[in-house]
PDB file of C-alpha atoms and ligand atoms in Angstrom:
ATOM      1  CA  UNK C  14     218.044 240.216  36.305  1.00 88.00           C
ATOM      2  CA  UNK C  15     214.890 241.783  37.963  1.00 90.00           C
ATOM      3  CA  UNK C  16     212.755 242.844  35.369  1.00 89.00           C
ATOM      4  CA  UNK C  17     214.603 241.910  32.791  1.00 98.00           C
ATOM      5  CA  UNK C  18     213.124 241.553  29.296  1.00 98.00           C
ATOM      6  CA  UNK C  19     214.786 237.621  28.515  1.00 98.00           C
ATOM      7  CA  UNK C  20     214.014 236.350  24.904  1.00 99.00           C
ATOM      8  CA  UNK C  21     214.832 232.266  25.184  1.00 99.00           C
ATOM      9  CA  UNK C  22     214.884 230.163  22.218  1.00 99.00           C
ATOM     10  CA  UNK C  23     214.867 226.659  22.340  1.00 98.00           C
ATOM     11  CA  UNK C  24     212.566 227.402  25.263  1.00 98.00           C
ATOM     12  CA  UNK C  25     210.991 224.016  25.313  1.00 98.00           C
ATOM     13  CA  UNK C  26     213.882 221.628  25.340  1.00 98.00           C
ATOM     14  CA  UNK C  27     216.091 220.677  27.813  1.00 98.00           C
ATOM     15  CA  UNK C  28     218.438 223.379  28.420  1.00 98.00           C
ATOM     16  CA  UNK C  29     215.621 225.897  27.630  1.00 98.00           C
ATOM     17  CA  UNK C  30     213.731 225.206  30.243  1.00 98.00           C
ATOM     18  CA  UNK C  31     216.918 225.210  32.465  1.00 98.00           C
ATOM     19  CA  UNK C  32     217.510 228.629  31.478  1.00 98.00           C
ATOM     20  CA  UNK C  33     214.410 229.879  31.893  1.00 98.00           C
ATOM     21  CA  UNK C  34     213.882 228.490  35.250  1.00 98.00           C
ATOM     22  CA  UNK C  35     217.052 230.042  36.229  1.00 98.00           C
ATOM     23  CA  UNK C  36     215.444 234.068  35.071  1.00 98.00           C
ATOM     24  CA  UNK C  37     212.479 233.275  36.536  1.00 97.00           C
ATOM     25  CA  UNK C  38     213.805 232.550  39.737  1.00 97.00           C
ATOM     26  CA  UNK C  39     215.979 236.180  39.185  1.00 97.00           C
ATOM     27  CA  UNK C  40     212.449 238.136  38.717  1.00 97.00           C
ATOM     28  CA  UNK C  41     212.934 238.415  34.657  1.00 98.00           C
ATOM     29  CA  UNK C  42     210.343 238.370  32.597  1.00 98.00           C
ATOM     30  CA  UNK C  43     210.773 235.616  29.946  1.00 98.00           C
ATOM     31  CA  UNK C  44     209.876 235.192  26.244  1.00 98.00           C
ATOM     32  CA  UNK C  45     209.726 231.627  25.630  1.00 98.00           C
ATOM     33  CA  UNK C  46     209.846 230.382  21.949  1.00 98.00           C
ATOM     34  CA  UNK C  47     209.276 227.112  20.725  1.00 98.00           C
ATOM     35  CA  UNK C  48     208.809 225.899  17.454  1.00 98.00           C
ATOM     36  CA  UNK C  49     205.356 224.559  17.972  1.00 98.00           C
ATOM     37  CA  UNK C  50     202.437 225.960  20.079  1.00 97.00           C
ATOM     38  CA  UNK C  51     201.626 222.364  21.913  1.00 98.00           C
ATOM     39  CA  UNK C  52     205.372 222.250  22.710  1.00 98.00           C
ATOM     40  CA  UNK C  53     205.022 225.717  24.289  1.00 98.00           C
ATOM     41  CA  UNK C  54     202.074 224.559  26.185  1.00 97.00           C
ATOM     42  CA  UNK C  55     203.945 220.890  27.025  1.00 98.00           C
ATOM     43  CA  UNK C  56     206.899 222.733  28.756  1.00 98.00           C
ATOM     44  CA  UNK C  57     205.025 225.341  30.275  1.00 98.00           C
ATOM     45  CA  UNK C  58     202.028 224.734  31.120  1.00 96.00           C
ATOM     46  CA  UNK C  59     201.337 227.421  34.491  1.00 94.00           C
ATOM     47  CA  UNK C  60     203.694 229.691  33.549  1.00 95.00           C
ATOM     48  CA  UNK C  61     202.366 233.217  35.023  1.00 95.00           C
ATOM     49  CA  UNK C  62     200.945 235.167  32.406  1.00 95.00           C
ATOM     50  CA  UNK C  63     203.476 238.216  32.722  1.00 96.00           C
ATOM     51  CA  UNK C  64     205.799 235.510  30.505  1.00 98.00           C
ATOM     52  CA  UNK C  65     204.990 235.653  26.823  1.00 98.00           C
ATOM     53  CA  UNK C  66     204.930 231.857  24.742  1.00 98.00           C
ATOM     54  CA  UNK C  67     205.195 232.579  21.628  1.00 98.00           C
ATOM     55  CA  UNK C  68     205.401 229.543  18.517  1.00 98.00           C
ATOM     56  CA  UNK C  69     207.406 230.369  15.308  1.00 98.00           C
ATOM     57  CA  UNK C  70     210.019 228.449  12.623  1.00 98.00           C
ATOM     58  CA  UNK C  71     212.823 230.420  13.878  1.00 98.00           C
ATOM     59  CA  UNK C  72     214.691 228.945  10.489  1.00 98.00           C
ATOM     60  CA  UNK C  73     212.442 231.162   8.474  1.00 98.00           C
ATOM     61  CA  UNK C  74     213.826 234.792   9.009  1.00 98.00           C
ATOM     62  CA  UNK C  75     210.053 236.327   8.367  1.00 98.00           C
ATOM     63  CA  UNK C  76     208.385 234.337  11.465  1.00 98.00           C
ATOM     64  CA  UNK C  77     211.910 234.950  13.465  1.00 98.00           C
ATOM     65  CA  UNK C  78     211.389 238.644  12.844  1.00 98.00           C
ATOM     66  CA  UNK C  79     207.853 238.500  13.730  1.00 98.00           C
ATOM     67  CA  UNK C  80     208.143 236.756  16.742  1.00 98.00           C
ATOM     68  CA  UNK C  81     210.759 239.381  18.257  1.00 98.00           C
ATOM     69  CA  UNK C  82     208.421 242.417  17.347  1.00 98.00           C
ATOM     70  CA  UNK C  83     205.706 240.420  18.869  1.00 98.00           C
ATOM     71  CA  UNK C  84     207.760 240.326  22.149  1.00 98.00           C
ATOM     72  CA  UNK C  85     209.033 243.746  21.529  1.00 98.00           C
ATOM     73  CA  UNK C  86     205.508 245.178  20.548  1.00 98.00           C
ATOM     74  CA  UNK C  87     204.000 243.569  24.173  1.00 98.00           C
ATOM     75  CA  UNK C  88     207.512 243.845  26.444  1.00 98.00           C
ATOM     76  CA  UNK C  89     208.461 247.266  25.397  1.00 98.00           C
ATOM     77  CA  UNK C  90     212.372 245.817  24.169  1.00 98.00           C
ATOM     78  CA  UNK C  91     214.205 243.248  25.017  1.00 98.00           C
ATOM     79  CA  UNK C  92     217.212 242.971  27.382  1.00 98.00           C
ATOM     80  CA  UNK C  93     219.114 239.878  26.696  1.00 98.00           C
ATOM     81  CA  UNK C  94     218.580 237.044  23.743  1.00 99.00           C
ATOM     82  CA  UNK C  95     219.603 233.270  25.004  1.00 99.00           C
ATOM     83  CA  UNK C  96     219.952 231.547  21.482  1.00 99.00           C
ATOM     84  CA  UNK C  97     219.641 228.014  22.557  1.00 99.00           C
ATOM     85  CA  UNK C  98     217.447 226.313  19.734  1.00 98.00           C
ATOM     86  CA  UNK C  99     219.505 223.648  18.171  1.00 98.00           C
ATOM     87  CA  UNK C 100     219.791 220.379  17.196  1.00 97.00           C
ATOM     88  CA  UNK C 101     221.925 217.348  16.930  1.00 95.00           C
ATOM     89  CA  UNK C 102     222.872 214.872  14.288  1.00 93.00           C
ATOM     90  CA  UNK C 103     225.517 212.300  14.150  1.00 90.00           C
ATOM     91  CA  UNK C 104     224.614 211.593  10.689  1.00 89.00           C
ATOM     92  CA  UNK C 105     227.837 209.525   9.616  1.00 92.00           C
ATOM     93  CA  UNK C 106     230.672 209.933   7.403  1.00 96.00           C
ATOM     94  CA  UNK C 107     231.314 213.741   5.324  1.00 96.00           C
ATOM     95  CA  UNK C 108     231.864 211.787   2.166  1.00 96.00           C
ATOM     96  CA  UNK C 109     228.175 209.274   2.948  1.00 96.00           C
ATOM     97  CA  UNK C 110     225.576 211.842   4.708  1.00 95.00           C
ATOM     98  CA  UNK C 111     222.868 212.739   2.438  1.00 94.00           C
ATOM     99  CA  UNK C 112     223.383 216.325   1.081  1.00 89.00           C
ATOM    100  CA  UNK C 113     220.643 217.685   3.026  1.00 95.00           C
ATOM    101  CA  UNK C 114     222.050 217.202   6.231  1.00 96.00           C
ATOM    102  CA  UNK C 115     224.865 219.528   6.038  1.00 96.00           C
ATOM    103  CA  UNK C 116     222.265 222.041   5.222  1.00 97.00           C
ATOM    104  CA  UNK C 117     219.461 221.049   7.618  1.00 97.00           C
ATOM    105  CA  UNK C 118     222.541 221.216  10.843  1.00 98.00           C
ATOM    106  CA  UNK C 119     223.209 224.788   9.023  1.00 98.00           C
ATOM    107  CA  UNK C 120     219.264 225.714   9.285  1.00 98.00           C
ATOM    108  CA  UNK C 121     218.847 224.416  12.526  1.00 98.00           C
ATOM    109  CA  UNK C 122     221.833 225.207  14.703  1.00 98.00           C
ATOM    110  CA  UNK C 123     223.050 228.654  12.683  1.00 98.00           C
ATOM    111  CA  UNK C 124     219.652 230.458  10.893  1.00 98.00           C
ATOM    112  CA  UNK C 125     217.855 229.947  13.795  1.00 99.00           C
ATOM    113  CA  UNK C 126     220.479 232.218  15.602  1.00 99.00           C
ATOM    114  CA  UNK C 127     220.892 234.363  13.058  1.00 99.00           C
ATOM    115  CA  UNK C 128     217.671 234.917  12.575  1.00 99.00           C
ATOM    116  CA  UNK C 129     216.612 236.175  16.086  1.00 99.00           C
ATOM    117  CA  UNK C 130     219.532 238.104  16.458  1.00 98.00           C
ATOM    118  CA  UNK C 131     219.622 240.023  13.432  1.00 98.00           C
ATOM    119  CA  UNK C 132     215.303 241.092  14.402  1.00 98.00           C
ATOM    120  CA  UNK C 133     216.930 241.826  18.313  1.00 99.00           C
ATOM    121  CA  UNK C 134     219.821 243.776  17.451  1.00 99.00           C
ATOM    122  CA  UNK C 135     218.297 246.943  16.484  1.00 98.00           C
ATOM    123  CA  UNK C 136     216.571 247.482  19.392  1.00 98.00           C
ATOM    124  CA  UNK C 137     220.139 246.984  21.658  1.00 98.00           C
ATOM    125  CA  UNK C 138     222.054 249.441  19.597  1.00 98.00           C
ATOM    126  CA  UNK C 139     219.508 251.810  20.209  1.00 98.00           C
ATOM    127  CA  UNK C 140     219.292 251.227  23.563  1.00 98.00           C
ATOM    128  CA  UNK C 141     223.280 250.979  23.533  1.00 98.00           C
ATOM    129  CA  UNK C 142     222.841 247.761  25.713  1.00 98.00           C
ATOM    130  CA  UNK C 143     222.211 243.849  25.454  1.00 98.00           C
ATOM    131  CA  UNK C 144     223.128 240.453  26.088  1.00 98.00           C
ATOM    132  CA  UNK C 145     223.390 238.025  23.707  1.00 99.00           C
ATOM    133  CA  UNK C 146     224.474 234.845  24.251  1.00 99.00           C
ATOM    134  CA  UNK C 147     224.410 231.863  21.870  1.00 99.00           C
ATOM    135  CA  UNK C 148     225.490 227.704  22.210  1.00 98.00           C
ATOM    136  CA  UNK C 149     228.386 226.196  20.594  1.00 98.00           C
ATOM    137  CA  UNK C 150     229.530 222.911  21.525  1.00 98.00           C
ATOM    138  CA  UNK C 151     233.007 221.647  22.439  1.00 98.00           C
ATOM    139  CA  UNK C 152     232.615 219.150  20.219  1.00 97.00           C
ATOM    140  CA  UNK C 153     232.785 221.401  17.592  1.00 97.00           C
ATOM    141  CA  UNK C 154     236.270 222.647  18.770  1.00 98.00           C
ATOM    142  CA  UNK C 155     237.835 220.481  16.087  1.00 96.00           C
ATOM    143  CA  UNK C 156     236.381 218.449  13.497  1.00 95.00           C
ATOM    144  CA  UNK C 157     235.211 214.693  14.338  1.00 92.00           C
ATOM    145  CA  UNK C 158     234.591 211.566  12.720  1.00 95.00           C
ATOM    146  CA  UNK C 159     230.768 210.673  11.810  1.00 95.00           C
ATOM    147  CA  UNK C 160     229.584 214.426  12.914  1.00 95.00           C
ATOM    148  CA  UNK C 161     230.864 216.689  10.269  1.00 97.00           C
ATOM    149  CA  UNK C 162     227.835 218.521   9.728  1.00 97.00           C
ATOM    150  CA  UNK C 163     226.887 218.992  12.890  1.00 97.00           C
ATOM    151  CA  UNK C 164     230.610 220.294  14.242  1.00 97.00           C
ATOM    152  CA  UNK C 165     230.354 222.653  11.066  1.00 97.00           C
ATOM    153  CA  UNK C 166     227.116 224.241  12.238  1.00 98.00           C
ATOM    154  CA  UNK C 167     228.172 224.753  15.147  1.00 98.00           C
ATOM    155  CA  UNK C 168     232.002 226.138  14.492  1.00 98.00           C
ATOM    156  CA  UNK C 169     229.726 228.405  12.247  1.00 98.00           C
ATOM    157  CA  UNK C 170     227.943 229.562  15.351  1.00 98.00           C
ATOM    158  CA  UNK C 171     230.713 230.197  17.438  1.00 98.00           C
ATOM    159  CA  UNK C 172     233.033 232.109  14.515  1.00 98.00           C
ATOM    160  CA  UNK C 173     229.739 234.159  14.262  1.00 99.00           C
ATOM    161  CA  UNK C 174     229.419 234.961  17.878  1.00 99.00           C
ATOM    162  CA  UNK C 175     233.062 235.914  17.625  1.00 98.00           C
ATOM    163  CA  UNK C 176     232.107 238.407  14.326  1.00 98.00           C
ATOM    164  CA  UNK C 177     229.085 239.650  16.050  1.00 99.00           C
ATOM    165  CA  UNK C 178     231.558 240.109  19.473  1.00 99.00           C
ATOM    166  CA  UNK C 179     233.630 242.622  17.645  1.00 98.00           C
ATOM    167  CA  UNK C 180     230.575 244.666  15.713  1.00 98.00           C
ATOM    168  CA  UNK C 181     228.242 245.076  18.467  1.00 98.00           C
ATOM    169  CA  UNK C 182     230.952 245.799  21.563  1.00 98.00           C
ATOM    170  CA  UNK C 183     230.993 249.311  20.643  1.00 98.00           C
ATOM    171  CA  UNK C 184     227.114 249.517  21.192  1.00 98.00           C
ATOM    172  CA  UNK C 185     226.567 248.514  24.444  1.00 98.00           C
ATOM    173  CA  UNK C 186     225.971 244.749  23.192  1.00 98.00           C
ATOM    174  CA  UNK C 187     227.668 241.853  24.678  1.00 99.00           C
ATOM    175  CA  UNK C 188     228.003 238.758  22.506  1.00 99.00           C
ATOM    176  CA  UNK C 189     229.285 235.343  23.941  1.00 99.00           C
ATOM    177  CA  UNK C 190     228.819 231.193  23.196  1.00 99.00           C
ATOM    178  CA  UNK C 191     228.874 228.483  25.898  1.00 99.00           C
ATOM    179  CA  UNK C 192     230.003 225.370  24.528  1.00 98.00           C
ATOM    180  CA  UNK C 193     228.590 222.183  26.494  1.00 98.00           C
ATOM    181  CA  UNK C 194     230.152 218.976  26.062  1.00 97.00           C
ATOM    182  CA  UNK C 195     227.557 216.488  26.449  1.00 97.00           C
ATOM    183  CA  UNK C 196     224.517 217.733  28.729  1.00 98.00           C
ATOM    184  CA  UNK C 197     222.930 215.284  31.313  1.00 98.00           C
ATOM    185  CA  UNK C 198     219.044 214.668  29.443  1.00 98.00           C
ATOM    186  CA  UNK C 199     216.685 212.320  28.745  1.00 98.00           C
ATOM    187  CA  UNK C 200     218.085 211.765  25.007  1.00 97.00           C
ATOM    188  CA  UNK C 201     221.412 211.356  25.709  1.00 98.00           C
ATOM    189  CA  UNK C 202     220.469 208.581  28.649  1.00 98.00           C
ATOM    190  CA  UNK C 203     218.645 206.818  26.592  1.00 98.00           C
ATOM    191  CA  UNK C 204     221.590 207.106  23.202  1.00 96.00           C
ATOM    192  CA  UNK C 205     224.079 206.289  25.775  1.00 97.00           C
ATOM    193  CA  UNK C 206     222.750 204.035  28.385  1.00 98.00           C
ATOM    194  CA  UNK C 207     226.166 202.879  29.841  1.00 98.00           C
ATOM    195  CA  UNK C 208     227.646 206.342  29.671  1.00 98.00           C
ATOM    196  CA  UNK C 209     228.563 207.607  33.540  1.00 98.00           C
ATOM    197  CA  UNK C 210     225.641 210.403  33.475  1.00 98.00           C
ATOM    198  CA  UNK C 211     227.055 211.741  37.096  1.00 98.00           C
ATOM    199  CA  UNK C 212     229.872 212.965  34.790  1.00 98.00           C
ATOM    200  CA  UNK C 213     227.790 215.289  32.288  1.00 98.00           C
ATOM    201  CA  UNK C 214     226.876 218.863  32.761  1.00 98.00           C
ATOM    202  CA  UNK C 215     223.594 219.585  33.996  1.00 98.00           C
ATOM    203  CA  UNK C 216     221.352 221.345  32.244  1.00 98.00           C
ATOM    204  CA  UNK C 217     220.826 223.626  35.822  1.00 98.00           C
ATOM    205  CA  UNK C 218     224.634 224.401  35.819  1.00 98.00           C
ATOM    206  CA  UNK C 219     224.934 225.540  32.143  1.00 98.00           C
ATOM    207  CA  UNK C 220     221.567 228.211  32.866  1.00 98.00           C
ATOM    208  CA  UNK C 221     224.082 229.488  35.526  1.00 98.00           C
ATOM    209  CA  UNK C 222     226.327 230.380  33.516  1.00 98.00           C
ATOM    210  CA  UNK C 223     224.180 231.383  30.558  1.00 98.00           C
ATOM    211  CA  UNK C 224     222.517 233.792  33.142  1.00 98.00           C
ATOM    212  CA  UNK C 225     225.862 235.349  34.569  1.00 98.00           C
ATOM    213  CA  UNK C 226     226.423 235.664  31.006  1.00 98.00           C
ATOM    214  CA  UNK C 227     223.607 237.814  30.615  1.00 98.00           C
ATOM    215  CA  UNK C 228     223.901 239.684  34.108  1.00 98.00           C
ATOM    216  CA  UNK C 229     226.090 243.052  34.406  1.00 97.00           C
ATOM    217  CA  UNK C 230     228.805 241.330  35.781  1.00 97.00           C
ATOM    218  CA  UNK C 231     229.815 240.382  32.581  1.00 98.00           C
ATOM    219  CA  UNK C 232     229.831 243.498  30.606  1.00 98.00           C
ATOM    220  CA  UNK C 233     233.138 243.646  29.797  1.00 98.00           C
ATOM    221  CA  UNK C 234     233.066 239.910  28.248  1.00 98.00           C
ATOM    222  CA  UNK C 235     233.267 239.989  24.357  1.00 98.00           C
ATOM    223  CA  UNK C 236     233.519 237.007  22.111  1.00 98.00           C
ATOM    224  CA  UNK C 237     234.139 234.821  24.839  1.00 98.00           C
ATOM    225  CA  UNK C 238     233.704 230.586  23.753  1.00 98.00           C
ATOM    226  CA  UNK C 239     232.923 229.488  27.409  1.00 98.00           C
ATOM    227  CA  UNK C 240     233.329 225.072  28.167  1.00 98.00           C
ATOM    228  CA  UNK C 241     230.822 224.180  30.301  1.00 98.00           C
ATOM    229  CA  UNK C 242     231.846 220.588  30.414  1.00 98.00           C
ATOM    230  CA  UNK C 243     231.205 219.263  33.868  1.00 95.00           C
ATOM    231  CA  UNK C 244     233.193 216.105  33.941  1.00 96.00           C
ATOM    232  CA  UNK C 245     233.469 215.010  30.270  1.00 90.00           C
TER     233      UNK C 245
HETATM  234  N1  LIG J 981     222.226 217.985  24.341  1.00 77.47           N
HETATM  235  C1  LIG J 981     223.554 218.047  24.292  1.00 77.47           C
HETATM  236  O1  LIG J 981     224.278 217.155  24.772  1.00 77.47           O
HETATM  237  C2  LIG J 981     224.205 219.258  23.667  1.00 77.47           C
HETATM  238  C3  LIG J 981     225.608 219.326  23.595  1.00 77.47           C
HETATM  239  C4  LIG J 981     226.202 220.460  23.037  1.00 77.47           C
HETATM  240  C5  LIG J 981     225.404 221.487  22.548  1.00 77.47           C
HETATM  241  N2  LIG J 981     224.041 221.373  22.626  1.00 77.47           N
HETATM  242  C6  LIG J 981     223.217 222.478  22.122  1.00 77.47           C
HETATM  243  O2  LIG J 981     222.505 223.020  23.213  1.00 77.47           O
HETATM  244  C7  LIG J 981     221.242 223.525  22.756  1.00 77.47           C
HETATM  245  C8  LIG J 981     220.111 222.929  23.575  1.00 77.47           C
HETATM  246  O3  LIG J 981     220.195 221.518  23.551  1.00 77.47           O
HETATM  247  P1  LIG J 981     218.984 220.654  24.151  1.00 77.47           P
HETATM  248  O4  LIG J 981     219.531 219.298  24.423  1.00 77.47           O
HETATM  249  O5  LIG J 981     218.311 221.424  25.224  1.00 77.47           O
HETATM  250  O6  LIG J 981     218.027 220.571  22.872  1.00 77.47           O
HETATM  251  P2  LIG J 981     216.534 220.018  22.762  1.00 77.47           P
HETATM  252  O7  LIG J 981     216.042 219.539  24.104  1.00 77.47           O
HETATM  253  O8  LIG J 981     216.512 219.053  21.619  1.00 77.47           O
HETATM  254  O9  LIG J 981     215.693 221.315  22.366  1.00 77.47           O
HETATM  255  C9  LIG J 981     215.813 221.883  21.103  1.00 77.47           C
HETATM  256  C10 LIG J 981     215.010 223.157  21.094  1.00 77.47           C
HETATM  257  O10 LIG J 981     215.166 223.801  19.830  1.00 77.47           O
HETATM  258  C11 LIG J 981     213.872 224.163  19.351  1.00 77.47           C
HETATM  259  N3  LIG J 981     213.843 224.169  17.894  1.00 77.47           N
HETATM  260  C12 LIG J 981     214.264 223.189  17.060  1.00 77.47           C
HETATM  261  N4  LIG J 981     214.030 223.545  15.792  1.00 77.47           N
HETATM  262  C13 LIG J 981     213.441 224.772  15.826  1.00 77.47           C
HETATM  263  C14 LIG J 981     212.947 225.658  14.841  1.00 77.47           C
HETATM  264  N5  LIG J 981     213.005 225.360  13.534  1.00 77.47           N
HETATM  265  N6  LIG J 981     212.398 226.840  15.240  1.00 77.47           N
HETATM  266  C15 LIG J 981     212.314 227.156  16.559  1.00 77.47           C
HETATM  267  N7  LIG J 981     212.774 226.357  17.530  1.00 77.47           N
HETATM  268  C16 LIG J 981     213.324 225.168  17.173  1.00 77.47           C
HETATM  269  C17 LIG J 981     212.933 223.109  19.908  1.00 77.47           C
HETATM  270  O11 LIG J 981     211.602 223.613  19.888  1.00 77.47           O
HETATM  271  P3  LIG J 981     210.315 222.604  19.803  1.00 77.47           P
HETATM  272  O12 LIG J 981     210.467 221.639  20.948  1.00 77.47           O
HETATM  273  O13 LIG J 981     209.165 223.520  20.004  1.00 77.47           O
HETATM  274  O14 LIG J 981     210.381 221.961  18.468  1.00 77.47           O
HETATM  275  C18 LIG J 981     213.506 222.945  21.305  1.00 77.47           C
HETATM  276  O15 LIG J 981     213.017 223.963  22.147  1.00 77.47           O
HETATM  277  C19 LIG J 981     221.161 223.216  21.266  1.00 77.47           C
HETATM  278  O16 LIG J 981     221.611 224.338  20.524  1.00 77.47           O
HETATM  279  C20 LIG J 981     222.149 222.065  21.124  1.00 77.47           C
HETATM  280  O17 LIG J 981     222.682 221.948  19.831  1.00 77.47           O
HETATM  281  C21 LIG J 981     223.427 220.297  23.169  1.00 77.47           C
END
């Protein structure tokens, strides 16, 4: 991945920084988006200034679209797009959640993606070449109990990645989802303090794959829902 152009979102949480570590450690150069500017400077705070931090609501498609021209406008394009902002609520039963949860898991886990993607993707098809790869969950394989809007957001995500797969292949563009089962970070210890945490995927070993993803080595992968489960 040397000199690679890598736009990461979700930059500042746990597997963000995972994934970023791992380009860095290739020679890419990163664009690192949080949400928030003091998160940005929290996660990373001596980066080397060849990476660009930039801050931006990735749920609202005009800041999304800004903050990829930004990185366009001071990278020159961009090679690969890790969508990895997300989030996570249990939330309870379909027929008790409150009605906005459904459509805050839909904000948060699917426009975010969307979002950046639909800003990147002109750029790759005119370059006839990119990466994208975006996070599912394997929870959201089939539908479960007390986290129906979550496992909807996220089935959303990986029937889009599929979609997306099959209209960008003929460009150049390669479009896959790694689904984690439940990653090994401070949240989850603390939500699950008697879980066996030697059993969860690491953030490290998801980057791995997330990077291969992005590498040449997988340019004839399309569509592909990847587990990356560790034990669990
Ligand atoms: N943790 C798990 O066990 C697990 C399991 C399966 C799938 N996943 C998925 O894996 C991904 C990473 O999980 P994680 O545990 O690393 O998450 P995390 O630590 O909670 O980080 C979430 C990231 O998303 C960003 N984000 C949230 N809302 C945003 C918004 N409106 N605009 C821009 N960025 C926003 C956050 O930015 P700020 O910090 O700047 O707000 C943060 O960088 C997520 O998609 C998650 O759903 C996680």
């Amino acid at each position: 991945m040397a000199e690679k152009i890598v736009l990461i979102t979700g930059a500042t949480g746990n597997l963000g920084k995972a994934t970023a570590a791992a380009f860095e450690a290739e020679g890419a150069r990163l664009v690192l988006i949080g949400s928030r500017p003091e998160s940005l400077e929290r996660a990373y705070p001596d980066i080397a200034p060849h990476h660009l931090k930039l801050a931006a609501d990735l749920t609202d498609a005009e800041a999304a679209a800004g903050a990829v021209a930004e990185a366009e406008r001071v990278c020159g394009r961009i090679d690969a797009v890790c969508a990895i902002a997300g989030a996570f609520d249990m939330g309870g039963a379909v027929y008790e959640a409150p009605p906005e949860l459904a459509e805050r898991m839909m904000r948060l886990n699917v426009a975010t993606m969307v979002n950046v993607v639909r800003a990147a993707v002109p750029g790759m098809i005119a370059r006839k070449s990119g990466k994208i790869v975006t996070i599912g969950s394997t929870a959201a394989l089939k539908g479960a109990a007390g986290m129906g809007a979550y496992t909807a957001s996220k089935s959303a995500v990986m029937r889009l990645t599929e979609s997306m797969a099959a209209e960008l292949r003929g460009h150049g563009i390669n479009v896959n989802c790694v689904l984690p089962s439940v990653i090994d970070t401070p949240e989850n210890r603390a939500a699950m303090p008697k879980a066996d945490f030697s059993k969860w995927v690491k953030p490290a070993e998801l980057a791995a794959v997330i990077a291969f993803l992005c590498s040449d080595g997988a340019s004839a992968m399309h569509g592909a829902l990847v587990p990356v489960v560790g034990l669990v």
